[in-house]
Amino acid sequence: MIASERIEVHGAVQGVGFRPHVLRLATELGIRGDVRNVGGHVVITACGPPDTLSAFRRALHERAPRHARVDNITVTAHEDAGQAGFVVLGSGFAAGPRTVVPDLATCDACVAELFDPGDRRYRYPFVNCTDCGPRATIVESLPYDRARTSMRDFPLCTWCEAEYHDPADRRFHAEPVACPECGPRLRWGDVLGNEALHAATRVIERGGIVAVKGVGGYQLVCDAADQDAVARLRKLKHRPRKPLAVMVRDLAEANRLSYVDAAAAGLLQSSAAPIVVAPSRLGGLDVGLFLPYSPLHHLLMHDLARPLVVTSGNRCSEPIVISDEDAEAMLGPLVDGVLAHNRPILARYDDSVVRAGRMVRRARGFAPDPLPLPVPSPAPVLALGAQLKHTTTLAVGDRAVLGPHTGDLENADTFSAFERTAEALCRWQGTTPEYCAHDLHPRYLSTRYAQRWSRERRIPVQHHHAHVAATAAEHGVQGPFIGVAYDGLGLGDDGTLWGGEIFLATYRDYRRVGRFGRAPLPGGEVAVRRPSRMALGYLHGAEDFGAPSIPDTRPTSEAALVRRMVERQVNSPLASSAGRLFDAAAALLGVCEENSYEGEAAVLLEAAAADHRGPSFDWTLHRRDGLWVYDPVPTLSDLVTCGDPTGVAAARFHTTIAEVTAALVREVAGGTRTVCLGGGVFQNRRLVDAVTRELGDFQVLVGERVPVNDGGISYGQAAVAAAVLAGGDR
């Protein structure tokens, strides 16, 4: 008996060699029919004995290509068209879930070709196959075919055409396939090809800085061991102290510079190839390392044979540059040359960053792979994120497509990049959002963007609720949970600034049940940039619980100014912020008095604690206005007077905050046993580990695939908005 079926396969099944995989399986099993891309999924018609078709469907799951992900398969009866053999058909269009595969690091087979003098792609910087190469950065729309990518302007030569249509070739239907005869070319001024690469490497060898067109945007490259070059790069990037990512040739070189455990090694060598932050063997702060992930990077590392600083190609506070014209105009005057190429970048993707197995920045290699929504959204929702570390998320059904890191929405350029990212997410999914979800802060550019929707189509989501909802959604939490949201600042639903909050929450709503004691931010944004100013805020204006005062160790003119500002309530808003408390502690210990980048004081405080240990400082909880409130003044008083070495005092401060967190959770928990940590303060590995130990009888969750910092806000907003809409109260 012969049966005929229509099989629809959904998931990450375009751009990963899935159609060639289906063809080979069908041929192996003697199945007649065809396969094609339709919309964002794959449709197969298959004719054969029922037992053979059953084995075929199992093999679609069990023997899927390395980078494919089969989410579900639907099967319906189909009329046998009577065709002989099995073929790959042209693509079709249809509605339904769509997955754009992230860019994939160069596979071993392509690297071998790259350095094989006998191969026709020897030293060709754009070698790729169905197992590797650009995907999200070159896609214009789905279904994923060459005509809908930035490779459409590169007609295939005879040799590449033959590979593309040969089922036995690993480039069978590899849409970005190219070679020196028909593909993109490097350019250095008027010099093309390998000579352009040689010109760039000579500049780097001599201590220069080169803007290199990478996979998802331009990058600034220099010799990591050349102190003058690095100092100059820091100056042009306005990054005097923030660590710069270093690209190394292989895992052995990474191990010479840092302590790389098995998990970190796996990430470094994965197809996502993120920047992995690991403890440095040279002392000081952790170091961010990554391996070459494109053929051009492999060539640079091979020819220069040294670690390279490879950082985002942008000016301070601007998005990463993707166009050749902008590179020449904006980066050209700052560097010693521009190594460009003529393959357009359609979507801006910075490098992803992972620390201790947890996502810090979700971009190239991970985005825009969809994430689950625990409550499916009845209508498409565009979640607009916040202001810093901005991302955008599109919620469609039970999936949330989290876009790549945009940067800080501080100017017209980053706002324009945000708009283009949002438009691309909607275009890829073939949908128009019916609602938007946004932060409460009226001055965020993302909130202003929300005003394009009518009021009844806007879903405001409190900043810290979004933080903890993101963690809960990633882990599929069902039912109520305790949310612990520690970050710098976010607008609370009472109009005050929050940042050290304890919630009893669901996705739809929350109740604030605990917080940190408040202190003024003298000068507002100035206090965020200057931890020393924040320390003075606690010294002169911390919320009064009748606790001992902090000894005044700063009898300066600034202290007198701050005292007057606080007493007169001049530009000194109160905030219950855990992040600002870390700033104050860092300043009081002399670790950091001015932040040269967001979160620097907390990073340095964690680094100072290192392997030190010690008991907690004094701390107390109070009841005020129906909330449990942690009074930080006794803690800071002990910190100033303890006489411990800086590292020990920093360690004791971390221990104190972990104990306080556990105490607050236990006071409000009732029967709820799941705790979701959210907010940028929980990028602190030491704090997360300590809180998890203190709450050993609870299930403690923290973001892993989604950043706990503001890069995860849009995903949390999407989860909240979906639940609100599903609840029918709009």
mmCIF file of C-alpha atoms in Angstrom, residues 530-533 535-536 539-540 551-560 584-593:
data_model
loop_
_atom_site.group_PDB
_atom_site.id
_atom_site.type_symbol
_atom_site.label_atom_id
_atom_site.label_comp_id
_atom_site.label_asym_id
_atom_site.label_seq_id
_atom_site.Cartn_x
_atom_site.Cartn_y
_atom_site.Cartn_z
ATOM 1 C CA ARG A 530 29.810 59.929 40.140
ATOM 2 C CA PRO A 531 29.649 57.250 42.860
ATOM 3 C CA SER A 532 31.346 59.716 45.209
ATOM 4 C CA ARG A 533 28.296 61.987 44.818
ATOM 5 C CA ALA A 535 28.040 58.260 48.740
ATOM 6 C CA LEU A 536 27.399 61.842 49.840
ATOM 7 C CA LEU A 539 25.744 60.437 54.035
ATOM 8 C CA HIS A 540 23.508 63.500 54.078
ATOM 9 C CA PRO A 551 30.799 58.801 59.623
ATOM 10 C CA ASP A 552 31.638 61.852 57.491
ATOM 11 C CA THR A 553 34.973 61.028 55.879
ATOM 12 C CA ARG A 554 34.527 63.570 53.074
ATOM 13 C CA PRO A 555 34.708 67.135 54.474
ATOM 14 C CA THR A 556 35.050 68.640 50.985
ATOM 15 C CA SER A 557 33.492 71.558 49.159
ATOM 16 C CA GLU A 558 31.439 69.028 47.197
ATOM 17 C CA ALA A 559 30.138 67.588 50.482
ATOM 18 C CA ALA A 560 28.980 71.032 51.562
ATOM 19 C CA ALA A 584 28.158 54.365 47.206
ATOM 20 C CA ALA A 585 29.964 51.386 48.742
ATOM 21 C CA ALA A 586 32.582 51.458 45.968
ATOM 22 C CA ALA A 587 33.188 55.157 46.536
ATOM 23 C CA LEU A 588 33.418 54.819 50.329
ATOM 24 C CA LEU A 589 36.033 52.080 49.890
ATOM 25 C CA GLY A 590 37.995 54.184 47.395
ATOM 26 C CA VAL A 591 37.415 51.614 44.647
ATOM 27 C CA CYS A 592 35.676 53.954 42.185
ATOM 28 C CA GLU A 593 34.714 57.606 42.510
#
